[in-house]
Short mmCIF file of C-alpha atoms and ligand atoms in Angstrom, two decimals:
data_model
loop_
_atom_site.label_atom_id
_atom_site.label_comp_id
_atom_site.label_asym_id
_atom_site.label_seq_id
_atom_site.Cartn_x
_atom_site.Cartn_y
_atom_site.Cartn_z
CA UNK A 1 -2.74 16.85 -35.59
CA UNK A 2 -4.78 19.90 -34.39
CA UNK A 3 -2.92 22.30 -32.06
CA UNK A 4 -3.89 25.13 -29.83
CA UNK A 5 -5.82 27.41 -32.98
CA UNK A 6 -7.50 24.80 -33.93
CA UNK A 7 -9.17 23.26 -30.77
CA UNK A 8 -9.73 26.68 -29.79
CA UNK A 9 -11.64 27.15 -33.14
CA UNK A 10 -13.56 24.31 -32.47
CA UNK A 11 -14.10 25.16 -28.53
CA UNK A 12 -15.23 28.26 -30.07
CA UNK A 13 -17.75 26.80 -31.90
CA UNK A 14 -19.36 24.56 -29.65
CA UNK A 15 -19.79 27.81 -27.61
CA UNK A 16 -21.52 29.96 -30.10
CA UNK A 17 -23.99 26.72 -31.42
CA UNK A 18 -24.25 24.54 -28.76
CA UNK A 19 -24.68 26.01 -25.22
CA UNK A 20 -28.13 24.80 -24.15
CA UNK A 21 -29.26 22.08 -26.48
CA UNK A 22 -29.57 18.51 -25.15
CA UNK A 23 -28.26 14.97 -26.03
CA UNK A 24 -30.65 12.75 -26.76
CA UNK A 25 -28.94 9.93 -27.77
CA UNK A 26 -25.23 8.75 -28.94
CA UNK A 27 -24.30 6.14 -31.39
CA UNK A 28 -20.44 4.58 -32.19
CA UNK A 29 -18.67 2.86 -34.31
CA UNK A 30 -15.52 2.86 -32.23
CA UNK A 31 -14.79 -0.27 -31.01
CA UNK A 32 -11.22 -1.68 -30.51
CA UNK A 33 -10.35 -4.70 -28.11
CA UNK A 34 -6.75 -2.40 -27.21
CA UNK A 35 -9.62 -0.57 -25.45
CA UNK A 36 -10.76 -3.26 -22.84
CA UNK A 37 -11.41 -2.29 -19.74
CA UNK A 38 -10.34 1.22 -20.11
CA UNK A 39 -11.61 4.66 -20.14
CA UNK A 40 -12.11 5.48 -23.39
CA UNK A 41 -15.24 4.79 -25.47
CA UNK A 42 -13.69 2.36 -28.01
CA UNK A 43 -14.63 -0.03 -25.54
CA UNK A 44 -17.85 -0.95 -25.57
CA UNK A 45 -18.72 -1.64 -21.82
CA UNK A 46 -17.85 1.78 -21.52
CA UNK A 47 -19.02 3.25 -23.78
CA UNK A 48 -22.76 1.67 -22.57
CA UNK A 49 -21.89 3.76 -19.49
CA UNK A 50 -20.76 6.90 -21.67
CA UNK A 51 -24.44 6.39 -23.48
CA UNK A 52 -26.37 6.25 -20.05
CA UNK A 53 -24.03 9.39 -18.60
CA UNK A 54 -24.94 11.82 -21.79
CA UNK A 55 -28.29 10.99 -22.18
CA UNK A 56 -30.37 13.97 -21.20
CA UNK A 57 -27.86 16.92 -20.59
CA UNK A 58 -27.66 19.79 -21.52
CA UNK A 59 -24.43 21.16 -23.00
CA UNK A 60 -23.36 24.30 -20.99
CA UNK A 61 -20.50 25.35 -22.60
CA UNK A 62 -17.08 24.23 -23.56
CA UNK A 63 -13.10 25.27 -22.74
CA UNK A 64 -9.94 24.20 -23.88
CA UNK A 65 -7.19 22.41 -21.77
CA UNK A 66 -3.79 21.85 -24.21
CA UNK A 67 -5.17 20.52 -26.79
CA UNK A 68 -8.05 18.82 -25.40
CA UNK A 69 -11.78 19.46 -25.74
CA UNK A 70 -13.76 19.95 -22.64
CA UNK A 71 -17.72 20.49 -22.77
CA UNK A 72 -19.36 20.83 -19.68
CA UNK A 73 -22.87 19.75 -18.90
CA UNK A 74 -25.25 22.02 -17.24
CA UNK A 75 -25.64 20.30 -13.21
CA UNK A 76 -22.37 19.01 -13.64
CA UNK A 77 -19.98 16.35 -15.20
CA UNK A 78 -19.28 16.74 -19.09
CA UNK A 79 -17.22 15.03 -21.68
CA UNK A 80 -13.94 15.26 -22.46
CA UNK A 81 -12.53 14.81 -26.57
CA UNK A 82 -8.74 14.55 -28.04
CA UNK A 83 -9.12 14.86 -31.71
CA UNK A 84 -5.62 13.20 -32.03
CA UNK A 85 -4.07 12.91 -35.34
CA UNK A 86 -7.28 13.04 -37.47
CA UNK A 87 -10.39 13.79 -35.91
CA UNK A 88 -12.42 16.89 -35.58
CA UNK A 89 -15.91 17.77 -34.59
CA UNK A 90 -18.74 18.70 -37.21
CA UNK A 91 -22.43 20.40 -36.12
CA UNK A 92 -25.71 19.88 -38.76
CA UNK A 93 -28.19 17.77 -40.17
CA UNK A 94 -27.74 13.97 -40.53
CA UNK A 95 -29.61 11.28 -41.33
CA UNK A 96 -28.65 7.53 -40.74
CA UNK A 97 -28.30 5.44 -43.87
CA UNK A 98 -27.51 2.24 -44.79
CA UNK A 99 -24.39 1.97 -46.19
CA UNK A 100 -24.55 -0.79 -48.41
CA UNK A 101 -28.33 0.67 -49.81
CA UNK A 102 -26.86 4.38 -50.19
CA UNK A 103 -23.56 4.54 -50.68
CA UNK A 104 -24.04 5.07 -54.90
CA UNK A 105 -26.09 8.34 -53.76
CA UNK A 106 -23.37 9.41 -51.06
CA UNK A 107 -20.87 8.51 -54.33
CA UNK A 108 -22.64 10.75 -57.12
CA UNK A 109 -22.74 13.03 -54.31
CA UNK A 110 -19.11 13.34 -53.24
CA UNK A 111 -17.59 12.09 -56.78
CA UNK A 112 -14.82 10.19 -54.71
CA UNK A 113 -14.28 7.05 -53.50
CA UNK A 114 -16.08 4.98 -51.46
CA UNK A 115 -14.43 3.16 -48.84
CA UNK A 116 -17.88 0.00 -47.90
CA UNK A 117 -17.30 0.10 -44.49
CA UNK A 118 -17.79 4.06 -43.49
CA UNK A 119 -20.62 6.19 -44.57
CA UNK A 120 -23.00 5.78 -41.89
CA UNK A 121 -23.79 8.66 -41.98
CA UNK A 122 -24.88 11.68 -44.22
CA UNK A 123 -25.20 15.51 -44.35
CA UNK A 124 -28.89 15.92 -45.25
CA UNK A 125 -27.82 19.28 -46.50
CA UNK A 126 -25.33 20.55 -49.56
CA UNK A 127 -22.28 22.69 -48.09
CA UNK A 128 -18.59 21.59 -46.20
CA UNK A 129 -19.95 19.03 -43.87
CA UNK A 130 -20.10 17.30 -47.62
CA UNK A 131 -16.34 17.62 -48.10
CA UNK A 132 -14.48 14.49 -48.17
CA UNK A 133 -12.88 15.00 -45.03
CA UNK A 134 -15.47 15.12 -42.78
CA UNK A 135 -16.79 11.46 -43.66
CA UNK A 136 -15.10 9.21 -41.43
CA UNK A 137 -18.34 9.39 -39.16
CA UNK A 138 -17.56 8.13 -35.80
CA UNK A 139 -19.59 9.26 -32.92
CA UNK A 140 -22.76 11.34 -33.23
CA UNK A 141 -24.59 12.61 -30.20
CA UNK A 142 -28.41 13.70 -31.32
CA UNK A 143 -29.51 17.11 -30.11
CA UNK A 144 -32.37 18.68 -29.18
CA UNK A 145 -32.26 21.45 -32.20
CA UNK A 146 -32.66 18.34 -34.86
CA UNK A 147 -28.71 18.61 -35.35
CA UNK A 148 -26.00 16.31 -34.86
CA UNK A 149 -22.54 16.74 -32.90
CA UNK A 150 -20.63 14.24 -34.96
CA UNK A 151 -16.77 13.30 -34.81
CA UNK A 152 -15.16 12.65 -37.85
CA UNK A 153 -12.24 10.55 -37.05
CA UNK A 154 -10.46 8.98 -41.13
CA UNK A 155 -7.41 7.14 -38.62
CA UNK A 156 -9.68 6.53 -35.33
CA UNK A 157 -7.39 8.15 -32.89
CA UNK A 158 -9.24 10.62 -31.32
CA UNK A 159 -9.83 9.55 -27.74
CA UNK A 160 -13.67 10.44 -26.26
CA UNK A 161 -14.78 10.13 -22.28
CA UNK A 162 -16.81 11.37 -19.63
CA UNK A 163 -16.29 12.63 -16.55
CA UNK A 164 -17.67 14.05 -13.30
CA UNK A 165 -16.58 17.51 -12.90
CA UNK A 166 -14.58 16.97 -9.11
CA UNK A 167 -12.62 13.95 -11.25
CA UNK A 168 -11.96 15.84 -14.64
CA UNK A 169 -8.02 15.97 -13.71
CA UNK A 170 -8.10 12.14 -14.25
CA UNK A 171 -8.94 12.22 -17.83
CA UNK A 172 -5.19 13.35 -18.32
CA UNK A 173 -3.85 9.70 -18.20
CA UNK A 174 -2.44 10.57 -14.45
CA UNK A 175 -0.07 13.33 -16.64
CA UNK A 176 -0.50 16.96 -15.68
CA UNK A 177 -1.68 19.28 -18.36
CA UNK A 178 0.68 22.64 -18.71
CA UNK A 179 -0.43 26.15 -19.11
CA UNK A 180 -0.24 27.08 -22.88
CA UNK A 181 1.17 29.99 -23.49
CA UNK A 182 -1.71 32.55 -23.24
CA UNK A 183 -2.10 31.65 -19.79
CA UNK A 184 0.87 32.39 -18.24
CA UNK A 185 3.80 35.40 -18.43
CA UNK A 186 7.28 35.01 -19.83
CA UNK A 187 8.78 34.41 -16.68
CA UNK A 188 6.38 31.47 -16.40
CA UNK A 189 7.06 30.12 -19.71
CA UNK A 190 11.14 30.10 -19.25
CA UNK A 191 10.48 28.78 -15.94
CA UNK A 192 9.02 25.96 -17.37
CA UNK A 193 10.99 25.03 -20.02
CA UNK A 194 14.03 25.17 -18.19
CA UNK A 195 12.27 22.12 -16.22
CA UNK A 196 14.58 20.02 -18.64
CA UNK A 197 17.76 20.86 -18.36
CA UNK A 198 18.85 19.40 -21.54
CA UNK A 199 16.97 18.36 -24.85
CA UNK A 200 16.18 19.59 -28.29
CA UNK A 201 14.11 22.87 -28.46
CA UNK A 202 11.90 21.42 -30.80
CA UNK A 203 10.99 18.28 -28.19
CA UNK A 204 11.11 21.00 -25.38
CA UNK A 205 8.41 23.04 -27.32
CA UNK A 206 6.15 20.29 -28.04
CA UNK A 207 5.74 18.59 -24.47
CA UNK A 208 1.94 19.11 -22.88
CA UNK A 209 3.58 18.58 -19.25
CA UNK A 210 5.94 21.78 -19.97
CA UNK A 211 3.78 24.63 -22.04
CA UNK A 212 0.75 22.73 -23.38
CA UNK A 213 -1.20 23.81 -27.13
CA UNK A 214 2.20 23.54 -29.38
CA UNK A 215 2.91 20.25 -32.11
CA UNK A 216 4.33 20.21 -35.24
CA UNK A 217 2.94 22.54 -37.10
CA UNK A 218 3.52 25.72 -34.73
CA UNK A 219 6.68 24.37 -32.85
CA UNK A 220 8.36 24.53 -36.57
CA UNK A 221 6.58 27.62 -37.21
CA UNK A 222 7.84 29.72 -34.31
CA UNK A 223 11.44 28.28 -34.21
CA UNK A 224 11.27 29.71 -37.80
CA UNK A 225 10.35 33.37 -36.66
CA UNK A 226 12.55 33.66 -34.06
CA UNK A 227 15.42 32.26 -35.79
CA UNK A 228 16.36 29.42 -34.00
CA UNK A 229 17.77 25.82 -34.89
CA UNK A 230 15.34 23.00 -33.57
CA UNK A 231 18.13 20.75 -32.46
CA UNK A 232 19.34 23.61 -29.94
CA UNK A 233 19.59 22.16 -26.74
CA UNK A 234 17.89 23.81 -23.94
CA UNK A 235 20.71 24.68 -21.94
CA UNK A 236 22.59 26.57 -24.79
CA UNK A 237 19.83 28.71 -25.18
CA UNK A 238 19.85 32.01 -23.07
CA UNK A 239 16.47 33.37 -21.38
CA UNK A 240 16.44 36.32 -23.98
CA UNK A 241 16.46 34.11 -26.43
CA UNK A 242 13.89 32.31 -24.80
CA UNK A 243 11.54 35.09 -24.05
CA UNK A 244 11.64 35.62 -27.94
CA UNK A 245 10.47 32.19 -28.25
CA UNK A 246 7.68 32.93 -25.89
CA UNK A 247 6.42 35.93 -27.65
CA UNK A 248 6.71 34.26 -31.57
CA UNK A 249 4.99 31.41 -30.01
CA UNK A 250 1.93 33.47 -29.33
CA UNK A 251 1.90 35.56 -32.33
CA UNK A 252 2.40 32.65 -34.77
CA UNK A 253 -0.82 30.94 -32.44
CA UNK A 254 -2.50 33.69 -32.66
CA UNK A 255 -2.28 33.89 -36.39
CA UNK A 256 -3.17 30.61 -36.55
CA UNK A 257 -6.17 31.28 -34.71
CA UNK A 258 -6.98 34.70 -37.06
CA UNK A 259 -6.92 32.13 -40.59
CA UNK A 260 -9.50 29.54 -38.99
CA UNK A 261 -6.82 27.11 -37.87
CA UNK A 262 -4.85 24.82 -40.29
CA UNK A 263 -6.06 22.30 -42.42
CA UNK A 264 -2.38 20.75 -44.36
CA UNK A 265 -4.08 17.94 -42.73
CA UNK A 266 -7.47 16.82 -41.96
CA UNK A 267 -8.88 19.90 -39.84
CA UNK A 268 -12.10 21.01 -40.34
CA UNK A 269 -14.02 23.56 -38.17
CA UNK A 270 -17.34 22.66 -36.79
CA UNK A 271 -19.15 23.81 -39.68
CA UNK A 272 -16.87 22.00 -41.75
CA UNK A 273 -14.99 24.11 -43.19
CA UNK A 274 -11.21 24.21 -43.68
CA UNK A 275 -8.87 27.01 -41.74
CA UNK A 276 -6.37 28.80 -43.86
CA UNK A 277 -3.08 28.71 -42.24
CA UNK A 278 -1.56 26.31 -43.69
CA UNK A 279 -1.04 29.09 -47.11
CA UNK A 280 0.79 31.02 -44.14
CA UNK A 281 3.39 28.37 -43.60
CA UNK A 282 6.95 29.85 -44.09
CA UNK A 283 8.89 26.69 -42.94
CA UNK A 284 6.30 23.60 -42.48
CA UNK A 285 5.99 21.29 -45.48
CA UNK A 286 7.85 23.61 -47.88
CA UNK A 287 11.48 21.45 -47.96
CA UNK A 288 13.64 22.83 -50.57
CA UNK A 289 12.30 26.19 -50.90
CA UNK A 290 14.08 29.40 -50.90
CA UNK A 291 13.89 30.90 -46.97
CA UNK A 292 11.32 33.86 -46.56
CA UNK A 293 13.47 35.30 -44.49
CA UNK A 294 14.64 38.69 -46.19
CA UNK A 295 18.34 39.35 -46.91
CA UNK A 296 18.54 35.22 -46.31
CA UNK A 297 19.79 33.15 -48.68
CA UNK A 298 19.24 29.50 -46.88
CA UNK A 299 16.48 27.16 -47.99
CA UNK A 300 14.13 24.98 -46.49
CA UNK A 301 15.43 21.81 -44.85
CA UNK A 302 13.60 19.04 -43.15
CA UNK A 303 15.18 16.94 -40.61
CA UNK A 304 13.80 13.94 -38.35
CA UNK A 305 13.97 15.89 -34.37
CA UNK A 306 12.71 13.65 -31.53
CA UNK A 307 11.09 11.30 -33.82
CA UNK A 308 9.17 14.42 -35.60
CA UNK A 309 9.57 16.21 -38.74
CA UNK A 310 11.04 19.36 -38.16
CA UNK A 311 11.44 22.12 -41.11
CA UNK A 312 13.50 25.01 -40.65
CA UNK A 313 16.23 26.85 -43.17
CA UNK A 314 19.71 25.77 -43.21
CA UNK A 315 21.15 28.95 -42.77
CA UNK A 316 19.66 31.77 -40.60
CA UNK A 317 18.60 29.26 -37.90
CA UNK A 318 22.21 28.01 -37.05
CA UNK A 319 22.72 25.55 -34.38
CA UNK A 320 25.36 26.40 -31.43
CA UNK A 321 27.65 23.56 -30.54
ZN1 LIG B 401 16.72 31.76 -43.63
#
């Protein structure tokens, strides 16, 4: 799932391409009968009233809340965008096809498999929008520059709405969104972890309502740097300790942010390109590897925390009890 670097990569995107070109039109293939009735364009009485909201605006420019997408419209109101576990957002030329007519070209094209039902879609031009990530075309908003904001979306999670600017708070599913950790001081960031006065560090770490921007990926990451066990609970561990955690949290983001985000997963920039981090991972996906650590001898574990993954080394990041 994309984390702080990488909807900031995007966010940053959408601000050096987008600022100033109009939507035209928007077309969906989202449609889910979970969605009935609610907020969210996968229903499609909604999203009727998403289509008549966008039409004609111009984008203004775009900001990151947690992990969510926010582009503004010039006069007010904007839309809001979760990429969830597999979407991202992709900028250039597309033309509509018919799937069932096309989808041999879009195959000698891609040399991979087809899946009938996607493929709406296509890149009118060679290059990474191409790659087979970027296919699962979802939502594409027509510009005014003869490009194409589309949202590629392979497990349909990502979660797309409008909103008027005085009622953007309400996009948050009534939850309040944190400060990540750029935006507030160390003090700040203990203070708000110590809002829970007992869980796992790994949990702790990965709650939007707490410090907003970390998952998986970075939680495991940072936890790894500053040598501590992800099952610590919070109470055990002292503010120094936390204060470290604050300050390897926004290196290891920031690095994330410096090699284009990470694409272990489907993450894509909106150019289409993937991000680099993931060769950076010392701890994340590497289970039964020697530690990186120097002078350590432990090796890579991975252990269910929370219902998540978590990957650490069995030896330098010891667990208090
Ligand atoms: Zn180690």
């Amino acid at each position: 799932m994309p984390e702080l670097p990488e909807v900031q990569i995007t966010v940053d995107g959408i601000n050096k391409y987008l600022p100033g070109r109009k939507i035209l039109s928007v077309w969906t293939d989202y449609k889910s009968g979970y969605f009935k009735g609610k907020k969210n364009i996968k229903d499609p009485a909604y999203f009727k009233k998403f289509r008549k909201f966008v039409a004609g605006k111009k984008i203004k420019r775009s900001e990151r809340k947690g992990k969510n997408i926010i582009v503004h419209f010039s006069g007010g109101g904007g839309i809001l965008i979760h990429m969830k576990m597999t979407g991202h957002l992709l900028y250039g030329r597309y033309e509509k096809i018919n799937p069932k007519l096309q989808i041999s070209n879009y195959e000698q094209i891609q040399n991979s498999k087809a899946q009938k039902t996607e493929d709406a879609w296509l890149p009118t031009e060679e290059g990474p929008l191409r790659d087979p990530f970027n296919r699962h075309i979802r939502l594409v908003f027509e510009l005014s520059d003869g490009k194409r904001l589309a949202l590629s979306d392979m497990r349909r999670f990502a979660k797309v709405m409008y909103f008027e600017t005085s009622k953007l708070s309400e996009c948050f599913d009534g939850k309040n969104i944190a400060q990540d950790p750029f935006e507030i001081n160390k003090k700040e960031f203990i203070e708000s972890l110590r809002r829970k006065k007992t869980g796992r560090i790994k949990n702790i770490l990965m709650d939007q309502t707490l410090v907003s921007g970390i998952g998986n990926i970075y939680s495991d990451e940072t936890l790894f740097e500053t040598g501590v066990h992800p099952e610590t609970n919070i109470g055990d561990i002292p503010d120094k300790k936390l204060g470290e955690i604050y300050e390897g949290a926004k290196k290891i983001l920031k690095k994330g942010i410096k090699f284009g985000g990470d694409s272990a997963s489907d993450y894509r920039n909106i150019k289409g390109e993937p991000g680099a981090f993931q060769k950076k991972h010392k701890v994340y996906r590497r289970t039964g590897e020697k530690c990186p650590k120097k002078g350590c001898s432990g090796k890579i574990v991975r252990k269910v925390v929370g219902g998540r993954s978590a990957h650490f080394c069995n030896r330098h990041q010891k667990l208090k009890r």
